[in-house]
C-alpha cells in the first residue's frame, strides 16, 4: 500500500511531461481563504519553511507538492544524491530535474522566480502548476496541491475579475472526483461564512471526500472554544475535522523552527483540549492524509487501471499505424512521393481502390465538367443572339461604302461572325477554372493508404500539397493562354474554301448564270413599248419558280399578298409593303422566332435551317423588295438565291 502514492506521483510526472490531463489521478487539494493558514499547514507537514511569505496574495500558481519518504539506505536516495551520501533532505523541481536543492531557502526563491517567470511580477495568477518533490525521512508519502487563496476585493494591479479567476481555478481541481478536498478555515471566524467549505459543498454535497482543517486554535476569543466544531457538530463532513496551531507572524520573524512549533502545538492541545488532543494536531493530520490518500487510491485503482489499459491500447494502435522505424530516409521519401503520384493518377483515371459513391470526384467530375457543364453552356449560346437586323444591315452598308451592294460583302460577313465567335471564349475559360479546382480537390482523395502515410509525416504532407498546388497554379495561366489562342486562331482567318462554303458558292454561281441567260433572251413586243405576251410568260415562269422555292422554305406559312402565286401588281402598294415587311422580318429571324416549331419531318423536308449567310441574303432580298425602284423581280432573284443555298 505504501508504494501506491509514489506510483501515482510517477504518473503525474509523466502526464505533466507529455502535457496530457485526460486521466484524473487521486490527489489532495488544499483550498481556503487568503491568509487562512494553508501555507503554514503544508510547512508543518514537511517540517521545513520553504513556501513564499508576504502580505496579500502570495501563492499565485498551483503548487503540486509530492512528499516522498526515504532513508539513507534507500537506492532512490542514493541516485538522487548525485554522488553525495550524507544527505537527509533535499528537493527537486520538475522544470529543472538536474538540480538538487538542499537549502530550503533556495527552494522558496526558486518558487518565487518560477511564479514571476510565468505569471509575471504583478499580482495576477496562472493555472500552470509548479511541481516540487521533497525527499525526507521526516515526511509521509503524500501528494498535496496548494492553490491560491480565495479573495474578494482586487488589490494593487490585480484584475477586476480576480475573484472569478481564482474561483474557476479552484473548481477545476476540486471538481476531479478522484481528489480529496482539504478545506482550511480559521478558528477565529464563523464557520457559516467559510468560503472553502462553501466551495467544497458545491462539488461534494455529501462531504464524502472533504476533510476540514481548523487553523489558529490559539487565536480564538477568550471564553470560546472549538469543541463543537472539532466534534463535527457544526460542519457536516465525512472524512473528519482536525484542528491545528500555526506559527504566528512573530514566530516566523523570530525564526522559530517547525520542531519547536510542533512542540508548542502539542502542549496547547493537551492544555485546552485534553480529550481531543490525540485526534488533532499536525502529526495526526499528516498520518490521516496519508491514510486517506492511500485508501482513496485503492478505491480508485480499478477504474484507473481500466482507464490506463484502454489508453495504452489506443496509443499502441496509433503507434502501430505509424509503421516501422525509418531506416533509409531517402528511400522512404521516394516511396511516399511515388505512392502519392500513383494515387493521384488513379483517382483521375477511376482505378483507385476506394471509389467515392456519394459524389463525383477525380476524372469523373472532370468528364462531367467537359460534357455536361461546358456542353450545356455552349448549347445555351444561340449563334445569332445579340445580332439584330439593324446590326446586319449596318455591317453590310458600312462594308460597301458609297456604292450600293447587290450581294453580301465578305467583310461584313467576317465582322459579324467574329463577334459571335468571341462569345465562346468566356465559357471556355470558366471550364479551365473548374477543372483546375477539381484537380486541387483530388489531392484530398488519394486513398486511405496514402493518407495514413501523410498522417505519419504531417510536414511532408504539407510540403507535397504545397508543391502540387503551386504546380497547378503555375500551369493555369498557360492553359488560359492556349484557350485564348485557339479562339484567336479562329478569329484570324475565316476559311471560305471550306466545303460548306464551296457548295453554297457553286449554287449561287449557277443561279446567277441562269438569271443572266434569262435576261439575254430577246424581247418581242407587239406594239410600242408594251411587253409582248412571250416576255410576260418568261417573267411569270421565273417569278412562279421563285415563289415555289420560297413556299418550300416556309412550309405552310402563308405568303403576303404581293407574293401570292395567283399574281401580283408590278408595283406593290404601301399596305402590301407593310405586310411583306412583317413577313420578311419573321422569316429572317428564323424558326426560333416562331411561336410553334414545325415537326421534325416538316423541318427536315420542307424547312431547311437558315444559316447566318442565308439570313444575310434574305436581308438583302428584303431591302431590294422594299425599294420600289428595284422592283419585285429583284426580290425574287435574291430569295431564290437564299432558298437554293439553304437547301445545301
mmCIF file of N, CA and C in Angstrom, residues 19-128:
data_model
loop_
_atom_site.group_PDB
_atom_site.id
_atom_site.type_symbol
_atom_site.label_atom_id
_atom_site.label_comp_id
_atom_site.label_asym_id
_atom_site.label_seq_id
_atom_site.Cartn_x
_atom_site.Cartn_y
_atom_site.Cartn_z
ATOM 1 N N UNK A 19 2.171 16.701 -21.350
ATOM 2 C CA UNK A 19 1.110 17.688 -21.489
ATOM 3 C C UNK A 19 -0.265 17.096 -21.607
ATOM 4 N N UNK A 20 -0.517 15.944 -20.998
ATOM 5 C CA UNK A 20 -1.818 15.288 -21.074
ATOM 6 C C UNK A 20 -2.477 15.309 -19.703
ATOM 7 N N UNK A 21 -3.769 15.599 -19.677
ATOM 8 C CA UNK A 21 -4.529 15.578 -18.434
ATOM 9 C C UNK A 21 -5.825 14.801 -18.601
ATOM 10 N N UNK A 22 -5.815 13.822 -19.510
ATOM 11 C CA UNK A 22 -7.017 13.041 -19.775
ATOM 12 C C UNK A 22 -7.321 12.052 -18.662
ATOM 13 N N UNK A 23 -6.333 11.765 -17.802
ATOM 14 C CA UNK A 23 -6.519 10.817 -16.704
ATOM 15 C C UNK A 23 -6.481 11.593 -15.389
ATOM 16 N N UNK A 24 -7.580 11.527 -14.642
ATOM 17 C CA UNK A 24 -7.685 12.255 -13.382
ATOM 18 C C UNK A 24 -7.166 11.369 -12.253
ATOM 19 N N UNK A 25 -6.026 11.769 -11.685
ATOM 20 C CA UNK A 25 -5.361 10.964 -10.665
ATOM 21 C C UNK A 25 -5.771 11.425 -9.269
ATOM 22 N N UNK A 26 -5.743 10.510 -8.294
ATOM 23 C CA UNK A 26 -6.065 10.892 -6.905
ATOM 24 C C UNK A 26 -5.013 11.844 -6.345
ATOM 25 N N UNK A 27 -5.472 12.885 -5.659
ATOM 26 C CA UNK A 27 -4.573 13.848 -5.036
ATOM 27 C C UNK A 27 -5.352 14.633 -3.988
ATOM 28 N N UNK A 28 -4.618 15.311 -3.117
ATOM 29 C CA UNK A 28 -5.237 16.135 -2.078
ATOM 30 C C UNK A 28 -5.123 17.587 -2.507
ATOM 31 N N UNK A 29 -6.250 18.291 -2.526
ATOM 32 C CA UNK A 29 -6.299 19.678 -2.980
ATOM 33 C C UNK A 29 -6.609 20.561 -1.778
ATOM 34 N N UNK A 30 -5.749 21.539 -1.536
ATOM 35 C CA UNK A 30 -5.901 22.450 -0.403
ATOM 36 C C UNK A 30 -6.589 23.720 -0.881
ATOM 37 N N UNK A 31 -7.739 24.047 -0.269
ATOM 38 C CA UNK A 31 -8.464 25.273 -0.608
ATOM 39 C C UNK A 31 -8.731 26.030 0.684
ATOM 40 N N UNK A 32 -8.791 27.336 0.551
ATOM 41 C CA UNK A 32 -9.069 28.171 1.716
ATOM 42 C C UNK A 32 -8.968 29.631 1.357
ATOM 43 N N UNK A 33 -9.441 30.459 2.260
ATOM 44 C CA UNK A 33 -9.369 31.895 2.039
ATOM 45 C C UNK A 33 -7.940 32.374 2.184
ATOM 46 N N UNK A 34 -7.726 33.583 1.683
ATOM 47 C CA UNK A 34 -6.389 34.149 1.780
ATOM 48 C C UNK A 34 -6.017 34.362 3.245
ATOM 49 N N UNK A 35 -4.795 33.967 3.603
ATOM 50 C CA UNK A 35 -4.273 34.090 4.980
ATOM 51 C C UNK A 35 -5.033 33.212 5.963
ATOM 52 N N UNK A 36 -5.601 32.110 5.471
ATOM 53 C CA UNK A 36 -6.279 31.173 6.376
ATOM 54 C C UNK A 36 -5.305 30.212 7.022
ATOM 55 N N UNK A 37 -4.058 30.177 6.563
ATOM 56 C CA UNK A 37 -3.060 29.310 7.165
ATOM 57 C C UNK A 37 -2.739 28.084 6.339
ATOM 58 N N UNK A 38 -3.032 28.102 5.055
ATOM 59 C CA UNK A 38 -2.754 26.933 4.202
ATOM 60 C C UNK A 38 -1.256 26.660 4.123
ATOM 61 N N UNK A 39 -0.482 27.706 3.868
ATOM 62 C CA UNK A 39 0.965 27.516 3.727
ATOM 63 C C UNK A 39 1.579 27.009 5.025
ATOM 64 N N UNK A 40 1.083 27.494 6.143
ATOM 65 C CA UNK A 40 1.618 27.038 7.431
ATOM 66 C C UNK A 40 1.314 25.565 7.658
ATOM 67 N N UNK A 41 0.143 25.113 7.223
ATOM 68 C CA UNK A 41 -0.200 23.700 7.362
ATOM 69 C C UNK A 41 0.746 22.846 6.530
ATOM 70 N N UNK A 42 1.010 23.259 5.292
ATOM 71 C CA UNK A 42 1.901 22.486 4.426
ATOM 72 C C UNK A 42 3.324 22.467 4.972
ATOM 73 N N UNK A 43 3.793 23.599 5.470
ATOM 74 C CA UNK A 43 5.144 23.630 6.038
ATOM 75 C C UNK A 43 5.238 22.745 7.278
ATOM 76 N N UNK A 44 4.163 22.666 8.033
ATOM 77 C CA UNK A 44 4.170 21.784 9.199
ATOM 78 C C UNK A 44 4.220 20.325 8.773
ATOM 79 N N UNK A 45 3.557 19.998 7.650
ATOM 80 C CA UNK A 45 3.602 18.620 7.160
ATOM 81 C C UNK A 45 5.004 18.247 6.702
ATOM 82 N N UNK A 46 5.710 19.209 6.094
ATOM 83 C CA UNK A 46 7.057 18.942 5.589
ATOM 84 C C UNK A 46 8.092 19.057 6.700
ATOM 85 N N UNK A 47 7.857 19.972 7.625
ATOM 86 C CA UNK A 47 8.843 20.201 8.685
ATOM 87 C C UNK A 47 9.885 21.207 8.286
ATOM 88 N N UNK A 48 9.654 21.934 7.205
ATOM 89 C CA UNK A 48 10.602 22.940 6.719
ATOM 90 C C UNK A 48 9.840 24.186 6.276
ATOM 91 N N UNK A 49 10.504 25.344 6.374
ATOM 92 C CA UNK A 49 9.941 26.586 5.850
ATOM 93 C C UNK A 49 10.457 26.768 4.428
ATOM 94 N N UNK A 50 9.577 26.573 3.473
ATOM 95 C CA UNK A 50 10.023 26.631 2.072
ATOM 96 C C UNK A 50 9.046 27.383 1.165
ATOM 97 N N UNK A 51 7.906 27.823 1.710
ATOM 98 C CA UNK A 51 6.908 28.500 0.885
ATOM 99 C C UNK A 51 7.072 30.010 0.987
ATOM 100 N N UNK A 52 6.746 30.745 -0.114
ATOM 101 C CA UNK A 52 6.852 32.211 -0.087
ATOM 102 C C UNK A 52 5.934 32.809 0.971
ATOM 103 N N UNK A 53 6.405 33.870 1.579
ATOM 104 C CA UNK A 53 5.650 34.571 2.607
ATOM 105 C C UNK A 53 5.501 36.030 2.211
ATOM 106 N N UNK A 54 4.471 36.683 2.771
ATOM 107 C CA UNK A 54 4.275 38.088 2.494
ATOM 108 C C UNK A 54 2.833 38.474 2.720
ATOM 109 N N UNK A 55 2.538 39.750 2.444
ATOM 110 C CA UNK A 55 1.179 40.248 2.596
ATOM 111 C C UNK A 55 0.438 40.114 1.272
ATOM 112 N N UNK A 56 -0.879 40.050 1.369
ATOM 113 C CA UNK A 56 -1.694 39.912 0.162
ATOM 114 C C UNK A 56 -1.587 38.506 -0.407
ATOM 115 N N UNK A 57 -1.850 38.404 -1.703
ATOM 116 C CA UNK A 57 -1.812 37.103 -2.365
ATOM 117 C C UNK A 57 -0.364 36.730 -2.662
ATOM 118 N N UNK A 58 0.066 35.582 -2.150
ATOM 119 C CA UNK A 58 1.445 35.125 -2.319
ATOM 120 C C UNK A 58 1.493 33.920 -3.248
ATOM 121 N N UNK A 59 0.603 32.959 -3.028
ATOM 122 C CA UNK A 59 0.527 31.773 -3.894
ATOM 123 C C UNK A 59 -0.274 32.145 -5.137
ATOM 124 N N UNK A 60 0.420 32.309 -6.260
ATOM 125 C CA UNK A 60 -0.247 32.748 -7.492
ATOM 126 C C UNK A 60 -0.251 31.677 -8.575
ATOM 127 N N UNK A 61 0.357 30.530 -8.281
ATOM 128 C CA UNK A 61 0.315 29.384 -9.190
ATOM 129 C C UNK A 61 0.077 28.122 -8.372
ATOM 130 N N UNK A 62 -0.629 27.147 -8.923
ATOM 131 C CA UNK A 62 -0.797 25.885 -8.192
ATOM 132 C C UNK A 62 0.565 25.239 -7.939
ATOM 133 N N UNK A 63 0.756 24.739 -6.728
ATOM 134 C CA UNK A 63 1.989 24.052 -6.345
ATOM 135 C C UNK A 63 1.650 22.599 -6.036
ATOM 136 N N UNK A 64 2.109 21.688 -6.904
ATOM 137 C CA UNK A 64 1.902 20.257 -6.693
ATOM 138 C C UNK A 64 3.085 19.754 -5.872
ATOM 139 N N UNK A 65 2.824 19.488 -4.613
ATOM 140 C CA UNK A 65 3.870 19.097 -3.667
ATOM 141 C C UNK A 65 3.806 17.587 -3.444
ATOM 142 N N UNK A 66 4.879 16.904 -3.816
ATOM 143 C CA UNK A 66 4.964 15.452 -3.647
ATOM 144 C C UNK A 66 5.979 15.154 -2.543
ATOM 145 N N UNK A 67 5.477 14.614 -1.439
ATOM 146 C CA UNK A 67 6.335 14.251 -0.314
ATOM 147 C C UNK A 67 6.687 12.776 -0.434
ATOM 148 N N UNK A 68 7.992 12.481 -0.417
ATOM 149 C CA UNK A 68 8.482 11.115 -0.607
ATOM 150 C C UNK A 68 9.296 10.727 0.626
ATOM 151 N N UNK A 69 8.824 9.714 1.306
ATOM 152 C CA UNK A 69 9.560 9.214 2.477
ATOM 153 C C UNK A 69 10.720 8.356 1.995
ATOM 154 N N UNK A 70 11.904 8.655 2.502
ATOM 155 C CA UNK A 70 13.087 7.913 2.092
ATOM 156 C C UNK A 70 14.075 7.860 3.244
ATOM 157 N N UNK A 71 14.960 6.870 3.203
ATOM 158 C CA UNK A 71 16.007 6.722 4.215
ATOM 159 C C UNK A 71 17.365 6.750 3.536
ATOM 160 N N UNK A 72 18.420 6.805 4.319
ATOM 161 C CA UNK A 72 19.770 6.876 3.756
ATOM 162 C C UNK A 72 20.163 5.596 3.052
ATOM 163 N N UNK A 73 19.529 4.475 3.386
ATOM 164 C CA UNK A 73 19.839 3.214 2.731
ATOM 165 C C UNK A 73 19.037 2.998 1.447
ATOM 166 N N UNK A 74 18.114 3.876 1.187
ATOM 167 C CA UNK A 74 17.245 3.694 0.021
ATOM 168 C C UNK A 74 18.035 3.946 -1.265
ATOM 169 N N UNK A 75 17.845 3.064 -2.274
ATOM 170 C CA UNK A 75 18.524 3.244 -3.566
ATOM 171 C C UNK A 75 18.094 4.537 -4.246
ATOM 172 N N UNK A 76 16.830 4.878 -4.071
ATOM 173 C CA UNK A 76 16.354 6.124 -4.680
ATOM 174 C C UNK A 76 17.081 7.313 -4.060
ATOM 175 N N UNK A 77 17.330 7.206 -2.771
ATOM 176 C CA UNK A 77 18.075 8.260 -2.091
ATOM 177 C C UNK A 77 19.467 8.415 -2.696
ATOM 178 N N UNK A 78 20.147 7.282 -2.899
ATOM 179 C CA UNK A 78 21.498 7.318 -3.446
ATOM 180 C C UNK A 78 21.518 7.911 -4.855
ATOM 181 N N UNK A 79 20.537 7.532 -5.701
ATOM 182 C CA UNK A 79 20.524 8.046 -7.071
ATOM 183 C C UNK A 79 20.216 9.525 -7.110
ATOM 184 N N UNK A 80 19.404 10.000 -6.178
ATOM 185 C CA UNK A 80 19.045 11.412 -6.174
ATOM 186 C C UNK A 80 20.125 12.277 -5.561
ATOM 187 N N UNK A 81 21.037 11.705 -4.804
ATOM 188 C CA UNK A 81 22.083 12.495 -4.161
ATOM 189 C C UNK A 81 23.116 13.012 -5.144
ATOM 190 N N UNK A 82 23.185 12.383 -6.327
ATOM 191 C CA UNK A 82 24.184 12.749 -7.347
ATOM 192 C C UNK A 82 25.597 12.713 -6.771
ATOM 193 N N UNK A 83 25.901 11.628 -6.073
ATOM 194 C CA UNK A 83 27.259 11.439 -5.585
ATOM 195 C C UNK A 83 27.452 11.755 -4.125
ATOM 196 N N UNK A 84 26.518 12.425 -3.472
ATOM 197 C CA UNK A 84 26.657 12.759 -2.054
ATOM 198 C C UNK A 84 25.855 11.769 -1.223
ATOM 199 N N UNK A 85 26.503 11.161 -0.220
ATOM 200 C CA UNK A 85 25.864 10.082 0.527
ATOM 201 C C UNK A 85 25.350 10.514 1.894
ATOM 202 N N UNK A 86 25.568 11.748 2.286
ATOM 203 C CA UNK A 86 25.194 12.152 3.635
ATOM 204 C C UNK A 86 24.002 13.107 3.660
ATOM 205 N N UNK A 87 23.193 13.130 2.589
ATOM 206 C CA UNK A 87 22.020 13.994 2.562
ATOM 207 C C UNK A 87 20.880 13.348 3.338
ATOM 208 N N UNK A 88 20.151 14.173 4.074
ATOM 209 C CA UNK A 88 18.972 13.696 4.788
ATOM 210 C C UNK A 88 17.685 14.204 4.139
ATOM 211 N N UNK A 89 17.720 15.423 3.641
ATOM 212 C CA UNK A 89 16.547 16.023 2.996
ATOM 213 C C UNK A 89 17.017 16.793 1.767
ATOM 214 N N UNK A 90 16.242 16.737 0.732
ATOM 215 C CA UNK A 90 16.538 17.533 -0.456
ATOM 216 C C UNK A 90 15.251 17.700 -1.269
ATOM 217 N N UNK A 91 15.308 18.617 -2.188
ATOM 218 C CA UNK A 91 14.133 18.927 -3.013
ATOM 219 C C UNK A 91 14.558 19.006 -4.474
ATOM 220 N N UNK A 92 13.586 18.715 -5.346
ATOM 221 C CA UNK A 92 13.808 18.789 -6.793
ATOM 222 C C UNK A 92 12.556 19.346 -7.463
ATOM 223 N N UNK A 93 12.796 20.236 -8.437
ATOM 224 C CA UNK A 93 11.704 20.759 -9.256
ATOM 225 C C UNK A 93 11.661 19.985 -10.570
ATOM 226 N N UNK A 94 10.473 19.816 -11.088
ATOM 227 C CA UNK A 94 10.341 19.076 -12.345
ATOM 228 C C UNK A 94 10.876 19.883 -13.523
ATOM 229 N N UNK A 95 10.809 21.214 -13.447
ATOM 230 C CA UNK A 95 11.271 22.026 -14.577
ATOM 231 C C UNK A 95 12.795 22.155 -14.607
ATOM 232 N N UNK A 96 13.476 21.769 -13.524
ATOM 233 C CA UNK A 96 14.946 21.705 -13.510
ATOM 234 C C UNK A 96 15.332 20.409 -12.788
ATOM 235 N N UNK A 97 15.228 19.306 -13.510
ATOM 236 C CA UNK A 97 15.421 17.994 -12.891
ATOM 237 C C UNK A 97 16.858 17.763 -12.434
ATOM 238 N N UNK A 98 17.798 18.370 -13.119
ATOM 239 C CA UNK A 98 19.202 18.063 -12.846
ATOM 240 C C UNK A 98 19.735 18.757 -11.593
ATOM 241 N N UNK A 99 18.965 19.669 -11.028
ATOM 242 C CA UNK A 99 19.450 20.426 -9.872
ATOM 243 C C UNK A 99 18.795 19.909 -8.600
ATOM 244 N N UNK A 100 19.616 19.678 -7.584
ATOM 245 C CA UNK A 100 19.142 19.214 -6.282
ATOM 246 C C UNK A 100 19.277 20.365 -5.282
ATOM 247 N N UNK A 101 18.178 20.657 -4.576
ATOM 248 C CA UNK A 101 18.165 21.744 -3.595
ATOM 249 C C UNK A 101 18.267 21.136 -2.194
ATOM 250 N N UNK A 102 19.274 21.547 -1.482
ATOM 251 C CA UNK A 102 19.422 21.126 -0.082
ATOM 252 C C UNK A 102 19.111 22.262 0.880
ATOM 253 N N UNK A 103 19.171 23.492 0.383
ATOM 254 C CA UNK A 103 18.822 24.664 1.182
ATOM 255 C C UNK A 103 17.390 25.050 0.831
ATOM 256 N N UNK A 104 16.492 24.968 1.814
ATOM 257 C CA UNK A 104 15.084 25.225 1.530
ATOM 258 C C UNK A 104 14.794 26.715 1.362
ATOM 259 N N UNK A 105 15.734 27.549 1.736
ATOM 260 C CA UNK A 105 15.595 28.970 1.396
ATOM 261 C C UNK A 105 15.704 29.167 -0.113
ATOM 262 N N UNK A 106 16.603 28.396 -0.748
ATOM 263 C CA UNK A 106 16.712 28.440 -2.202
ATOM 264 C C UNK A 106 15.462 27.862 -2.870
ATOM 265 N N UNK A 107 14.830 26.911 -2.207
ATOM 266 C CA UNK A 107 13.575 26.372 -2.743
ATOM 267 C C UNK A 107 12.519 27.471 -2.800
ATOM 268 N N UNK A 108 12.433 28.282 -1.727
ATOM 269 C CA UNK A 108 11.470 29.385 -1.709
ATOM 270 C C UNK A 108 11.770 30.382 -2.827
ATOM 271 N N UNK A 109 13.042 30.709 -3.014
ATOM 272 C CA UNK A 109 13.403 31.670 -4.058
ATOM 273 C C UNK A 109 13.090 31.123 -5.455
ATOM 274 N N UNK A 110 13.313 29.822 -5.647
ATOM 275 C CA UNK A 110 13.015 29.231 -6.953
ATOM 276 C C UNK A 110 11.515 29.248 -7.230
ATOM 277 N N UNK A 111 10.708 29.018 -6.202
ATOM 278 C CA UNK A 111 9.251 29.104 -6.382
ATOM 279 C C UNK A 111 8.858 30.519 -6.783
ATOM 280 N N UNK A 112 9.459 31.520 -6.143
ATOM 281 C CA UNK A 112 9.147 32.912 -6.478
ATOM 282 C C UNK A 112 9.600 33.242 -7.898
ATOM 283 N N UNK A 113 10.805 32.779 -8.286
ATOM 284 C CA UNK A 113 11.300 33.054 -9.640
ATOM 285 C C UNK A 113 10.411 32.391 -10.697
ATOM 286 N N UNK A 114 10.065 31.143 -10.476
ATOM 287 C CA UNK A 114 9.241 30.431 -11.455
ATOM 288 C C UNK A 114 7.839 31.035 -11.540
ATOM 289 N N UNK A 115 7.310 31.497 -10.421
ATOM 290 C CA UNK A 115 5.997 32.160 -10.438
ATOM 291 C C UNK A 115 6.056 33.453 -11.234
ATOM 292 N N UNK A 116 7.093 34.253 -11.000
ATOM 293 C CA UNK A 116 7.226 35.518 -11.732
ATOM 294 C C UNK A 116 7.493 35.272 -13.212
ATOM 295 N N UNK A 117 8.214 34.199 -13.530
ATOM 296 C CA UNK A 117 8.529 33.919 -14.934
ATOM 297 C C UNK A 117 7.270 33.650 -15.753
ATOM 298 N N UNK A 118 6.311 32.957 -15.180
ATOM 299 C CA UNK A 118 5.101 32.587 -15.921
ATOM 300 C C UNK A 118 3.961 33.562 -15.659
ATOM 301 N N UNK A 119 3.728 33.914 -14.397
ATOM 302 C CA UNK A 119 2.585 34.758 -14.043
ATOM 303 C C UNK A 119 2.923 36.239 -14.033
ATOM 304 N N UNK A 120 4.196 36.596 -14.183
ATOM 305 C CA UNK A 120 4.575 37.997 -14.172
ATOM 306 C C UNK A 120 4.866 38.488 -12.761
ATOM 307 N N UNK A 121 5.342 39.720 -12.687
ATOM 308 C CA UNK A 121 5.711 40.308 -11.397
ATOM 309 C C UNK A 121 4.538 40.971 -10.698
ATOM 310 N N UNK A 122 3.388 41.052 -11.372
ATOM 311 C CA UNK A 122 2.228 41.671 -10.749
ATOM 312 C C UNK A 122 1.544 40.677 -9.816
ATOM 313 N N UNK A 123 0.322 40.947 -9.470
ATOM 314 C CA UNK A 123 -0.430 40.098 -8.546
ATOM 315 C C UNK A 123 -1.377 39.151 -9.268
ATOM 316 N N UNK A 124 -1.201 38.985 -10.583
ATOM 317 C CA UNK A 124 -2.069 38.076 -11.320
ATOM 318 C C UNK A 124 -1.743 36.624 -11.029
ATOM 319 N N UNK A 125 -2.648 35.731 -11.425
ATOM 320 C CA UNK A 125 -2.474 34.298 -11.181
ATOM 321 C C UNK A 125 -2.312 33.572 -12.508
ATOM 322 N N UNK A 126 -1.858 32.315 -12.422
ATOM 323 C CA UNK A 126 -1.665 31.474 -13.604
ATOM 324 C C UNK A 126 -2.055 30.050 -13.231
ATOM 325 N N UNK A 127 -2.663 29.336 -14.178
ATOM 326 C CA UNK A 127 -3.143 27.974 -13.902
ATOM 327 C C UNK A 127 -2.072 26.912 -14.122
ATOM 328 N N UNK A 128 -0.921 27.277 -14.711
ATOM 329 C CA UNK A 128 0.131 26.288 -14.936
ATOM 330 C C UNK A 128 0.812 25.946 -13.613
#
